[in-house]
Every structure is written in C-alpha cells, then in structure tokens.
Amino acid sequence: MERIKALKKIENDIVSLKSSPLYNYRVNEKNYPVIGEGDCLAKIMVIGEAPGKKEAKTGRPFCGASGKILDELFLSINLKREDIYITNIVKDRPPENRDPSPEEIAAYAPFLDKQIQIIKPEIIVTLGRYSMMYIMAKFGLESQILQISKMHGVELQIETSYGKITFVPFYHPAVAIYNRKTKGALIDDFKVLKKFI
Ligand code: URA
C-alpha cells in the first residue's frame, strides 16, 4: 500500500538523520527514534511532543506514564488506539526529558508535515503547547494562538491541501499525572472526539 511505503520512507530518513541536533544523543544512548504508529487510514491523528525514556527505548509513542493516562482517556470515549494514528512533533528523545528546542522542532517538523500529508486525517488532536503552536502556525492560525489554558478543548477548522479539517488542542497528559484538575479537563475535552468516532 502506498501509504505504508511512504511512512516507511519517513522512518528510514529519520533513522539516518545525522543533521538532527538529537542524532548523536540517540546513538550514544542506544535509543530508537519514535516515528509514530497506528492506522495509516485513521480519521484521527494525535500529535504529542517528544518521546520520553520508555518510548526511546522501545521506539513506540506513548508507552510510558503519559501513555497510561492517554489509554484511560481513549477508554473513556471507547476509542481504540489501533483506530487512530499517534505520533510526536519531535521524533527523538531530548536529554533529561527537557522541552524540545526550536531547532529540534524545526529538524523534525518536515516529517510531521509529510505524515499529515500521507494520512490525511479529518481531525488533528494536539497534546501540549508545542504541537498546538506548531499546527496553528502551519495552518495560518498564528494570530489566534492563546495560552493552552484558554484553548484546550476548543474546536477549530483548518484548511489543508486536501480540504477543511478539524483541529482540537488538548493539554498534554503528562501534566495530568500530577494535576487532578488537568486530568478532569482532559476527560471533558476528550468528549469532543466522540462525534468523530
Ligand atoms: N510524551 C510525548 O509527548 N510523547 C510520547 O511519545 C511520550 C511522552
């Protein structure tokens, strides 16, 4: 299938991306890049921030503590992980789980752009402010960017090369590990997705 082939090419390109500011760290740590996984025909695409320790050891997105919260959220609306496509804006783990730098985002964003172009989701969900800001800037909504506390759960329309689609930013599930209020907001916000399932 063309989509699988195109996604495989992205994987190969990232594996050999020596120009990335995170390439040497990945090799030294014996980490894997985390490309993304799920249904390449998915209607919903979920975009996180960057792999954590467990993700970088396995090459799988959201398989650690944040992933556990995410699974609870998916279950709360009966959404199966295998029915969506899930990825991150930055494909390699930044040292000490620090926030991704503008250079790191710039290095990996072209791959996210290609993933969107291949999968052509009808709904893009971002987790956290980095992927929210990137998607809003990419699709011409830069002037509408507010703090994530004001934007989470708000549905917006974005114009892509393949038509109008829905975009909805959520808090990052990592914040919900320590903050019950954020977890409550995430549970409420996830209900927005019900009508797309
Ligand atoms: N946090 C993310 O943003 N992505 C992952 O894959 C894991 C944790």
XYZ file of N, CA, C and O and ligand atoms in Angstrom:
796
model
N 0.838 -1.203 0.000
C 0.000 0.000 0.000
C 0.882 1.265 0.000
O 1.883 1.330 0.727
N 0.469 2.230 -0.801
C 1.286 3.446 -0.980
C 1.572 4.152 0.350
O 2.680 4.636 0.582
N 0.548 4.240 1.210
C 0.727 4.981 2.473
C 1.782 4.315 3.364
O 2.582 4.994 3.991
N 1.728 2.993 3.410
C 2.686 2.267 4.262
C 4.104 2.482 3.736
O 5.038 2.726 4.498
N 4.241 2.438 2.421
C 5.547 2.664 1.798
C 6.072 4.059 2.109
O 7.237 4.250 2.455
N 5.171 5.039 1.996
C 5.574 6.430 2.228
C 5.961 6.647 3.698
O 6.919 7.370 4.005
N 5.241 5.976 4.604
C 5.571 6.102 6.034
C 6.900 5.401 6.339
O 7.678 5.861 7.169
N 7.161 4.307 5.647
C 8.419 3.575 5.826
C 9.601 4.449 5.379
O 10.663 4.446 6.007
N 9.378 5.209 4.322
C 10.457 6.091 3.832
C 10.778 7.158 4.882
O 11.942 7.482 5.129
N 9.716 7.679 5.533
C 9.932 8.660 6.604
C 10.781 8.027 7.705
O 11.737 8.624 8.201
N 10.436 6.795 8.058
C 11.192 6.106 9.110
C 12.671 5.988 8.720
O 13.559 6.336 9.507
N 12.927 5.548 7.508
C 14.317 5.387 7.055
C 15.053 6.721 7.084
O 16.215 6.794 7.495
N 14.362 7.776 6.642
C 15.013 9.098 6.604
C 15.347 9.578 8.019
O 16.401 10.175 8.250
N 14.457 9.315 8.969
C 14.718 9.770 10.346
C 15.837 8.943 10.986
O 16.706 9.476 11.677
N 15.833 7.649 10.720
C 16.884 6.788 11.289
C 18.273 7.313 10.892
O 19.199 7.325 11.690
N 18.393 7.800 9.668
C 19.724 8.248 9.200
C 19.877 9.773 9.201
O 20.695 10.325 8.472
N 19.096 10.452 10.043
C 19.084 11.923 10.052
C 20.253 12.482 10.887
O 20.071 12.987 12.002
N 21.458 12.401 10.298
C 22.649 12.829 11.057
C 22.653 14.327 11.332
O 23.346 14.800 12.239
N 21.886 15.083 10.549
C 21.851 16.541 10.746
C 21.002 16.938 11.961
O 20.998 18.088 12.375
N 20.275 15.977 12.548
C 19.431 16.325 13.697
C 20.270 16.655 14.925
O 21.243 15.955 15.224
N 19.882 17.705 15.683
C 20.599 18.009 16.924
C 20.496 16.877 17.954
O 21.244 16.871 18.929
N 19.579 15.917 17.748
C 19.416 14.827 18.718
C 19.997 13.501 18.224
O 19.905 12.480 18.916
N 20.611 13.512 17.044
C 21.105 12.248 16.461
C 22.197 11.607 17.340
O 22.108 10.423 17.677
N 23.201 12.392 17.715
C 24.313 11.805 18.493
C 23.833 11.287 19.843
O 24.265 10.231 20.310
N 22.933 12.043 20.454
C 22.393 11.608 21.753
C 21.666 10.267 21.594
O 21.843 9.350 22.400
N 20.874 10.154 20.535
C 20.151 8.886 20.294
C 21.127 7.715 20.153
O 20.952 6.658 20.768
N 22.176 7.922 19.349
C 23.132 6.834 19.093
C 23.894 6.484 20.374
O 24.025 5.307 20.733
N 24.362 7.510 21.091
C 25.129 7.264 22.319
C 24.308 6.534 23.371
O 24.826 5.698 24.116
N 23.042 6.879 23.450
C 22.158 6.272 24.464
C 21.588 4.932 24.019
O 20.815 4.315 24.739
N 21.885 4.544 22.768
C 21.275 3.342 22.164
C 19.745 3.441 22.183
O 19.037 2.468 22.486
N 19.265 4.632 21.892
C 17.822 4.855 21.808
C 17.321 4.601 20.391
O 18.110 4.549 19.445
N 15.992 4.515 20.281
C 15.342 4.450 18.965
C 14.631 5.770 18.701
O 14.110 6.384 19.641
N 14.533 6.158 17.441
C 13.614 7.254 17.146
C 12.180 6.725 17.258
O 11.959 5.518 17.132
N 11.245 7.602 17.536
C 9.840 7.194 17.631
C 9.104 7.867 16.472
O 8.928 9.076 16.456
N 8.731 7.065 15.503
C 8.187 7.629 14.262
C 6.687 7.897 14.391
O 6.188 8.936 13.978
N 5.988 6.940 14.951
C 4.526 7.037 15.047
C 3.966 5.658 14.804
O 4.647 4.798 14.247
N 2.713 5.438 15.236
C 2.095 4.139 14.962
C 0.589 4.260 14.938
O 0.018 5.247 15.410
N -0.036 3.243 14.376
C -1.490 3.231 14.309
C -1.954 2.985 12.892
O -1.207 2.476 12.055
N -3.212 3.362 12.657
C -3.864 3.099 11.378
C -3.477 4.179 10.365
O -3.739 5.362 10.603
N -2.875 3.774 9.254
C -2.480 4.792 8.263
C -3.688 5.337 7.508
O -3.554 6.270 6.710
N -4.875 4.768 7.762
C -6.110 5.306 7.169
C -6.957 6.004 8.247
O -8.144 6.248 8.050
N -6.336 6.322 9.376
C -7.092 6.871 10.515
C -7.736 8.205 10.193
O -7.183 9.011 9.445
N -8.913 8.419 10.786
C -9.573 9.732 10.683
C -8.963 10.699 11.690
O -8.935 11.896 11.493
N -8.499 10.139 12.822
C -7.970 10.982 13.899
C -6.454 10.805 14.008
O -5.959 9.684 14.108
N -5.748 11.933 14.009
C -4.291 11.891 14.220
C -3.977 12.652 15.502
O -4.417 13.788 15.670
N -3.256 11.995 16.398
C -2.892 12.587 17.683
C -1.397 12.927 17.659
O -0.569 12.073 17.319
N -1.083 14.172 18.007
C 0.321 14.619 17.931
C 0.796 15.078 19.301
O 0.313 16.074 19.851
N 1.746 14.337 19.872
C 2.347 14.700 21.153
C 3.566 15.581 20.953
O 3.731 16.235 19.907
N 4.437 15.530 21.960
C 5.568 16.464 21.979
C 6.864 15.767 21.518
O 7.331 16.005 20.407
N 7.397 14.914 22.362
C 8.640 14.206 22.048
C 8.667 12.928 22.872
O 8.052 12.866 23.943
N 9.385 11.905 22.407
C 9.426 10.654 23.174
C 10.070 10.848 24.537
O 11.001 11.650 24.691
N 9.580 10.104 25.525
C 10.220 10.049 26.835
C 11.182 8.857 26.857
O 11.454 8.242 25.823
N 11.654 8.533 28.059
C 12.675 7.485 28.203
C 12.190 6.128 27.659
O 12.871 5.472 26.876
N 11.004 5.737 28.109
C 10.495 4.415 27.720
C 10.222 4.348 26.210
O 10.487 3.342 25.557
N 9.683 5.448 25.681
C 9.394 5.494 24.243
C 10.688 5.339 23.441
O 10.749 4.623 22.444
N 11.749 6.037 23.905
C 13.025 5.994 23.169
C 13.701 4.624 23.290
O 14.513 4.252 22.457
N 13.362 3.877 24.335
C 13.949 2.533 24.481
C 13.201 1.497 23.644
O 13.721 0.420 23.356
N 11.958 1.824 23.290
C 11.142 0.849 22.551
C 10.834 1.286 21.117
O 10.449 0.463 20.288
N 10.940 2.594 20.853
C 10.559 3.109 19.537
C 9.064 3.287 19.369
O 8.579 3.523 18.262
N 8.315 3.186 20.493
C 6.848 3.285 20.409
C 6.333 4.533 21.127
O 6.751 4.822 22.262
N 5.420 5.286 20.510
C 4.925 6.508 21.146
C 4.019 6.207 22.341
O 3.283 5.219 22.339
N 4.092 7.048 23.329
C 3.184 6.998 24.481
C 3.032 5.589 25.064
O 1.917 5.068 25.184
N 4.165 4.962 25.420
C 4.092 3.650 26.072
C 4.509 3.762 27.542
O 4.559 2.763 28.249
N 4.801 4.985 28.030
C 5.191 5.184 29.427
C 4.052 5.765 30.250
O 2.869 5.491 29.975
N 4.407 6.579 31.251
C 3.403 7.104 32.192
C 2.344 7.967 31.490
O 1.150 7.867 31.790
N 2.774 8.821 30.552
C 1.787 9.651 29.827
C 0.862 8.774 28.993
O -0.328 9.065 28.840
N 1.427 7.694 28.454
C 0.643 6.782 27.630
C -0.442 6.083 28.426
O -1.527 5.807 27.915
N -0.124 5.827 29.711
C -1.109 5.168 30.576
C -2.329 6.084 30.761
O -3.475 5.642 30.689
N -2.058 7.368 30.979
C -3.157 8.343 31.110
C -3.920 8.435 29.788
O -5.159 8.450 29.767
N -3.164 8.457 28.697
C -3.795 8.556 27.380
C -4.718 7.358 27.140
O -5.833 7.518 26.619
N -4.264 6.176 27.527
C -5.108 4.977 27.354
C -6.407 5.088 28.151
O -7.466 4.687 27.683
N -6.308 5.649 29.369
C -7.536 5.857 30.167
C -8.477 6.811 29.445
O -9.694 6.631 29.436
N -7.900 7.843 28.836
C -8.717 8.845 28.133
C -9.373 8.225 26.895
O -10.554 8.462 26.625
N -8.605 7.412 26.166
C -9.180 6.733 24.992
C -10.326 5.828 25.431
O -11.389 5.816 24.829
N -10.078 5.088 26.522
C -11.097 4.151 27.009
C -12.364 4.898 27.418
O -13.477 4.418 27.208
N -12.191 6.107 27.984
C -13.352 6.872 28.472
C -14.320 7.225 27.344
O -15.492 7.494 27.595
N -13.841 7.244 26.115
C -14.753 7.525 24.987
C -14.816 6.332 24.019
O -15.286 6.463 22.884
N -14.329 5.187 24.479
C -14.363 3.971 23.651
C -13.619 4.092 22.336
O -14.055 3.561 21.319
N -12.531 4.817 22.370
C -11.709 4.982 21.169
C -10.544 4.000 21.266
O -9.869 3.945 22.293
N -10.341 3.246 20.208
C -9.249 2.261 20.249
C -7.982 2.870 19.661
O -8.025 3.515 18.622
N -6.864 2.630 20.335
C -5.594 3.160 19.856
C -5.300 2.732 18.418
O -4.745 3.471 17.635
N -5.689 1.490 18.118
C -5.349 0.986 16.770
C -6.183 1.657 15.675
O -5.897 1.491 14.501
N -7.193 2.415 16.071
C -8.022 3.107 15.073
C -7.538 4.524 14.769
O -8.117 5.212 13.931
N -6.538 4.982 15.519
C -6.029 6.327 15.272
C -4.560 6.227 14.833
O -3.979 5.147 14.871
N -3.995 7.348 14.430
C -2.553 7.381 14.201
C -1.969 8.311 15.249
O -2.487 9.413 15.464
N -0.907 7.884 15.904
C -0.343 8.662 17.004
C 1.150 8.892 16.785
O 1.888 7.963 16.469
N 1.560 10.141 16.926
C 2.950 10.478 16.688
C 3.342 11.668 17.565
O 2.577 12.082 18.443
N 4.521 12.189 17.338
C 5.015 13.358 18.075
C 5.575 14.363 17.083
O 5.928 14.007 15.960
N 5.719 15.604 17.552
C 6.346 16.584 16.665
C 7.848 16.321 16.569
O 8.421 16.338 15.488
N 8.488 16.017 17.699
C 9.924 15.700 17.724
C 10.056 14.174 17.837
O 9.409 13.555 18.679
N 10.857 13.582 16.974
C 10.873 12.120 16.871
C 11.968 11.437 17.706
O 12.018 10.209 17.752
N 12.880 12.232 18.285
C 13.898 11.644 19.162
C 13.776 12.250 20.551
O 13.348 13.401 20.713
N 14.202 11.480 21.554
C 14.076 11.948 22.940
C 15.090 13.058 23.238
O 16.292 12.849 23.054
N 14.632 14.210 23.726
C 15.596 15.216 24.194
C 16.193 14.762 25.531
O 15.500 14.130 26.333
N 17.471 15.079 25.793
C 18.085 14.645 27.057
C 17.282 15.124 28.272
O 16.754 16.229 28.255
N 17.226 14.302 29.284
C 16.540 14.622 30.558
C 15.080 15.025 30.369
O 14.535 15.780 31.185
N 14.472 14.606 29.276
C 13.061 14.954 29.004
C 12.798 16.450 29.006
O 11.689 16.891 29.315
N 13.829 17.240 28.694
C 13.586 18.688 28.674
C 12.676 19.041 27.502
O 12.463 18.225 26.606
N 12.145 20.281 27.544
C 11.276 20.731 26.454
C 12.068 20.741 25.150
O 13.263 21.051 25.155
N 11.411 20.441 24.041
C 12.137 20.485 22.769
C 12.528 21.919 22.406
O 11.785 22.865 22.694
N 13.711 22.080 21.793
C 14.176 23.419 21.410
C 13.591 23.777 20.040
O 13.161 22.895 19.287
N 13.601 25.073 19.692
C 13.116 25.463 18.351
C 13.889 24.744 17.237
O 13.303 24.360 16.223
N 15.192 24.502 17.443
C 15.992 23.814 16.408
C 15.527 22.358 16.252
O 15.484 21.832 15.141
N 15.210 21.738 17.377
C 14.752 20.341 17.309
C 13.393 20.260 16.617
O 13.157 19.380 15.787
N 12.520 21.190 16.951
C 11.205 21.196 16.294
C 11.390 21.421 14.790
O 10.796 20.721 13.966
N 12.272 22.350 14.448
C 12.490 22.649 13.016
C 13.075 21.432 12.287
O 12.755 21.187 11.119
N 13.913 20.649 12.989
C 14.542 19.494 12.338
C 13.527 18.390 12.022
O 13.637 17.696 11.009
N 12.532 18.207 12.899
C 11.613 17.076 12.727
C 10.253 17.458 12.129
O 9.537 16.577 11.647
N 9.903 18.744 12.174
C 8.572 19.145 11.689
C 8.309 18.746 10.233
O 7.175 18.363 9.913
N 9.311 18.796 9.346
C 9.018 18.378 7.963
C 8.510 16.934 7.874
O 7.732 16.595 6.981
N 8.924 16.085 8.829
C 8.454 14.694 8.821
C 7.002 14.620 9.300
O 6.210 13.834 8.783
N 6.669 15.446 10.277
C 5.270 15.502 10.717
C 4.401 16.017 9.564
O 3.315 15.482 9.308
N 4.889 17.038 8.877
C 4.137 17.569 7.723
C 3.845 16.448 6.724
O 2.731 16.320 6.216
N 4.872 15.630 6.458
C 4.680 14.526 5.493
C 3.691 13.498 6.030
O 2.874 12.968 5.285
N 3.764 13.218 7.331
C 2.817 12.241 7.900
C 1.374 12.730 7.748
O 0.481 11.955 7.438
N 1.174 14.033 7.958
C -0.179 14.593 7.795
C -0.610 14.453 6.332
O -1.736 14.046 6.037
N 0.313 14.740 5.436
C 0.030 14.684 4.003
C -0.286 13.256 3.547
O -1.126 13.038 2.681
N 0.350 12.276 4.158
C 0.129 10.873 3.772
C -1.190 10.358 4.364
O -2.003 9.755 3.683
N -1.401 10.618 5.656
C -2.555 10.040 6.355
C -3.833 10.828 6.088
O -4.923 10.272 6.091
N -3.679 12.109 5.829
C -4.831 12.976 5.541
C -5.942 12.828 6.597
O -7.089 12.472 6.269
N -5.604 13.084 7.867
C -6.629 12.926 8.909
C -7.752 13.964 8.749
O -7.519 15.029 8.181
N -8.926 13.604 9.276
C -10.047 14.563 9.280
C -10.041 15.371 10.565
O -10.681 16.413 10.654
N -9.368 14.824 11.586
C -9.261 15.537 12.870
C -7.805 15.450 13.337
O -7.258 14.340 13.433
N -7.232 16.604 13.651
C -5.901 16.616 14.267
C -6.070 17.022 15.722
O -6.689 18.052 16.029
N -5.547 16.188 16.617
C -5.569 16.460 18.051
C -4.123 16.707 18.478
O -3.255 15.882 18.204
N -3.865 17.829 19.129
C -2.513 18.043 19.643
C -2.520 17.899 21.161
O -3.505 18.247 21.824
N -1.421 17.385 21.687
C -1.265 17.221 23.141
C -0.137 18.139 23.596
O 1.024 17.929 23.222
N -0.489 19.171 24.343
C 0.532 20.094 24.833
C 0.724 21.289 23.914
O 0.249 21.309 22.786
N 1.475 22.278 24.436
C 1.529 23.551 23.717
C 2.455 23.536 22.510
O 2.260 24.281 21.570
N 3.475 22.665 22.515
C 4.408 22.706 21.374
C 3.737 22.269 20.082
O 3.870 22.934 19.053
N 3.028 21.151 20.137
C 2.373 20.705 18.899
C 1.186 21.617 18.568
O 0.905 21.876 17.400
N 0.511 22.163 19.597
C -0.577 23.125 19.329
C -0.031 24.327 18.560
O -0.585 24.718 17.518
N 1.058 24.898 19.058
C 1.593 26.110 18.422
C 2.090 25.803 17.018
O 1.901 26.586 16.101
N 2.695 24.629 16.852
C 3.208 24.300 15.524
C 2.063 24.169 14.515
O 2.109 24.735 13.427
N 1.032 23.432 14.885
C -0.081 23.201 13.944
C -0.801 24.528 13.644
O -1.144 24.817 12.497
N -0.995 25.343 14.662
C -1.701 26.615 14.421
C -0.880 27.519 13.495
O -1.420 28.138 12.583
N 0.419 27.564 13.717
C 1.264 28.405 12.854
C 1.288 27.841 11.431
O 1.154 28.580 10.453
N 1.408 26.519 11.330
C 1.495 25.893 9.999
C 0.233 26.162 9.171
O 0.312 26.348 7.964
N -0.931 26.160 9.824
C -2.175 26.305 9.077
C -2.760 27.724 9.172
O -3.969 27.918 9.047
N -1.908 28.706 9.406
C -2.327 30.107 9.288
C -3.141 30.635 10.457
O -3.856 31.635 10.308
N -3.081 29.977 11.611
C -3.852 30.447 12.773
C -2.948 31.075 13.837
O -3.325 31.160 15.009
N -1.781 31.513 13.412
C -0.792 32.024 14.365
C -1.367 33.163 15.214
O -1.137 33.234 16.429
N -2.160 34.033 14.568
C -2.681 35.204 15.281
C -3.725 34.807 16.334
O -4.090 35.612 17.181
N -4.228 33.552 16.260
C -5.246 33.120 17.241
C -4.645 32.315 18.392
O -5.377 31.806 19.240
N -3.323 32.181 18.411
C -2.705 31.375 19.477
C -2.837 32.091 20.823
O -2.468 33.252 20.957
N -3.422 31.379 21.778
C -3.513 31.862 23.171
C -2.864 30.801 24.046
O -2.472 29.737 23.566
N -2.811 31.069 25.344
C -2.291 30.051 26.266
C -3.148 28.783 26.157
O -4.367 28.876 25.945
N -2.525 27.650 26.368
C -3.257 26.385 26.234
C -4.421 26.321 27.242
O -5.446 25.693 26.978
N -4.282 27.014 28.370
C -5.378 27.023 29.361
C -6.638 27.677 28.782
O -7.741 27.428 29.251
N -6.481 28.485 27.757
C -7.645 29.127 27.113
C -8.084 28.363 25.862
O -9.195 28.548 25.388
N -7.208 27.546 25.311
C -7.505 26.927 24.012
C -7.918 25.471 24.097
O -8.488 24.930 23.153
N -7.597 24.810 25.227
C -7.823 23.356 25.263
C -9.300 23.017 25.067
O -10.176 23.705 25.601
N -9.538 22.024 24.252
C -10.909 21.555 24.009
C -11.689 22.377 22.998
O -12.841 22.040 22.689
N -11.086 23.442 22.476
C -11.792 24.302 21.513
C -11.562 23.760 20.098
O -10.426 23.561 19.675
N -12.666 23.517 19.388
C -12.555 23.005 18.016
C -12.326 24.145 17.039
O -13.057 25.135 17.068
N -11.354 23.972 16.177
C -11.081 24.974 15.141
C -11.088 24.276 13.784
O -10.875 23.073 13.706
N -11.334 25.048 12.755
C -11.251 24.488 11.403
C -9.924 24.905 10.798
O -9.518 26.062 10.959
N -9.261 23.986 10.131
C -8.040 24.367 9.416
C -8.139 23.931 7.959
O -8.765 22.928 7.640
N -7.528 24.730 7.116
C -7.572 24.465 5.674
C -6.274 23.755 5.287
O -5.196 24.346 5.376
N -6.399 22.493 4.883
C -5.197 21.757 4.463
C -5.189 21.663 2.935
O -6.164 22.052 2.286
N -4.135 21.076 2.392
C -4.048 20.923 0.931
C -5.102 19.930 0.428
O -5.406 19.896 -0.748
N -5.671 19.107 1.361
C -6.685 18.133 0.928
C -8.081 18.484 1.464
O -8.981 17.656 1.418
N -8.260 19.710 1.919
C -9.595 20.161 2.351
C -9.618 20.663 3.782
O -8.593 20.670 4.473
N -10.835 21.086 4.191
C -11.024 21.620 5.551
C -11.108 20.481 6.555
O -11.843 19.525 6.327
N -10.376 20.595 7.647
C -10.449 19.560 8.674
C -10.583 20.226 10.046
O -10.478 21.444 10.163
N -10.821 19.405 11.059
C -10.982 19.915 12.425
C -9.666 19.779 13.184
O -8.952 18.790 13.035
N -9.394 20.795 13.983
C -8.207 20.749 14.837
C -8.665 21.025 16.263
O -9.454 21.945 16.495
N -8.211 20.220 17.209
C -8.563 20.488 18.607
C -7.343 20.252 19.502
O -6.753 19.177 19.496
N -6.924 21.318 20.220
C -5.783 21.164 21.124
C -6.222 20.671 22.504
O -7.248 21.117 23.018
N -5.454 19.764 23.066
C -5.686 19.274 24.432
C -4.445 19.559 25.275
O -3.354 19.734 24.739
N -4.633 19.501 26.583
C -3.460 19.512 27.472
C -2.620 18.257 27.212
O -3.139 17.238 26.744
N -1.349 18.335 27.585
C -0.509 17.128 27.495
C -0.830 16.211 28.675
O -0.902 16.677 29.823
N -1.024 14.905 28.437
C -1.383 14.008 29.550
C -0.331 13.954 30.660
O -0.668 13.608 31.798
N 0.928 14.290 30.363
C 1.958 14.264 31.420
C 1.585 15.209 32.559
O 1.881 14.940 33.727
N 0.930 16.319 32.230
C 0.544 17.298 33.263
C -0.507 16.681 34.185
O -0.545 16.972 35.384
N -1.326 15.789 33.619
C -2.413 15.187 34.389
C -1.909 14.153 35.395
O -2.654 13.737 36.291
N -0.644 13.733 35.252
C -0.110 12.743 36.202
C -0.102 13.353 37.611
O -0.397 12.695 38.596
N 0.227 14.660 37.674
C 0.349 15.310 38.996
C -0.778 16.290 39.295
O -0.874 16.805 40.385
N -1.605 16.575 38.311
C -2.586 17.635 38.488
C -3.995 17.119 38.172
O -4.347 16.897 37.008
N -4.792 16.958 39.220
C -6.121 16.347 39.044
C -7.053 17.226 38.229
O -7.921 16.749 37.521
N -6.845 18.557 38.372
C -7.697 19.490 37.627
C -7.475 19.327 36.118
O -8.416 19.323 35.328
N -6.198 19.177 35.759
C -5.879 18.993 34.333
C -6.444 17.674 33.838
O -6.934 17.575 32.717
N -6.387 16.661 34.692
C -6.938 15.368 34.285
C -8.444 15.494 34.031
O -8.966 14.981 33.040
N -9.121 16.232 34.900
C -10.562 16.465 34.724
C -10.831 17.193 33.410
O -11.762 16.849 32.673
N -9.989 18.184 33.116
C -10.160 18.951 31.868
C -9.941 18.027 30.665
O -10.679 18.100 29.677
N -8.937 17.146 30.775
C -8.679 16.223 29.656
C -9.857 15.266 29.444
O -10.256 15.012 28.309
N -10.416 14.778 30.555
C -11.562 13.856 30.433
C -12.722 14.573 29.738
O -13.348 14.038 28.830
N -12.970 15.833 30.138
C -14.042 16.613 29.495
C -13.725 16.870 28.031
O -14.570 16.718 27.165
N -12.485 17.286 27.775
C -12.108 17.639 26.398
C -12.192 16.437 25.464
O -12.568 16.575 24.295
N -11.841 15.276 25.967
C -11.862 14.097 25.089
C -13.260 13.808 24.555
O -13.403 13.218 23.490
N -14.272 14.259 25.295
C -15.665 14.002 24.849
C -15.924 14.669 23.500
O -16.810 14.230 22.748
N -15.161 15.720 23.189
C -15.302 16.410 21.899
C -15.104 15.420 20.735
O -15.689 15.581 19.669
N -14.274 14.408 20.993
C -13.930 13.480 19.899
C -15.028 12.460 19.618
O -15.028 11.823 18.556
N -15.966 12.322 20.574
C -16.980 11.254 20.456
C -17.715 11.296 19.130
O -17.988 10.264 18.523
N -18.031 12.522 18.691
C -18.843 12.611 17.480
C -18.065 12.251 16.207
O -18.659 12.103 15.147
N -16.769 12.094 16.323
C -15.972 11.735 15.139
C -15.694 10.240 15.055
O -15.110 9.756 14.108
N -16.076 9.508 16.111
C -15.728 8.078 16.140
C -16.732 7.258 15.307
O -17.926 7.449 15.438
N 5.223 12.360 25.722
C 5.029 12.681 24.427
O 4.733 13.817 24.079
N 5.159 11.713 23.536
C 5.446 10.458 23.830
O 5.534 9.625 22.927
C 5.634 10.155 25.197
C 5.519 11.117 26.123
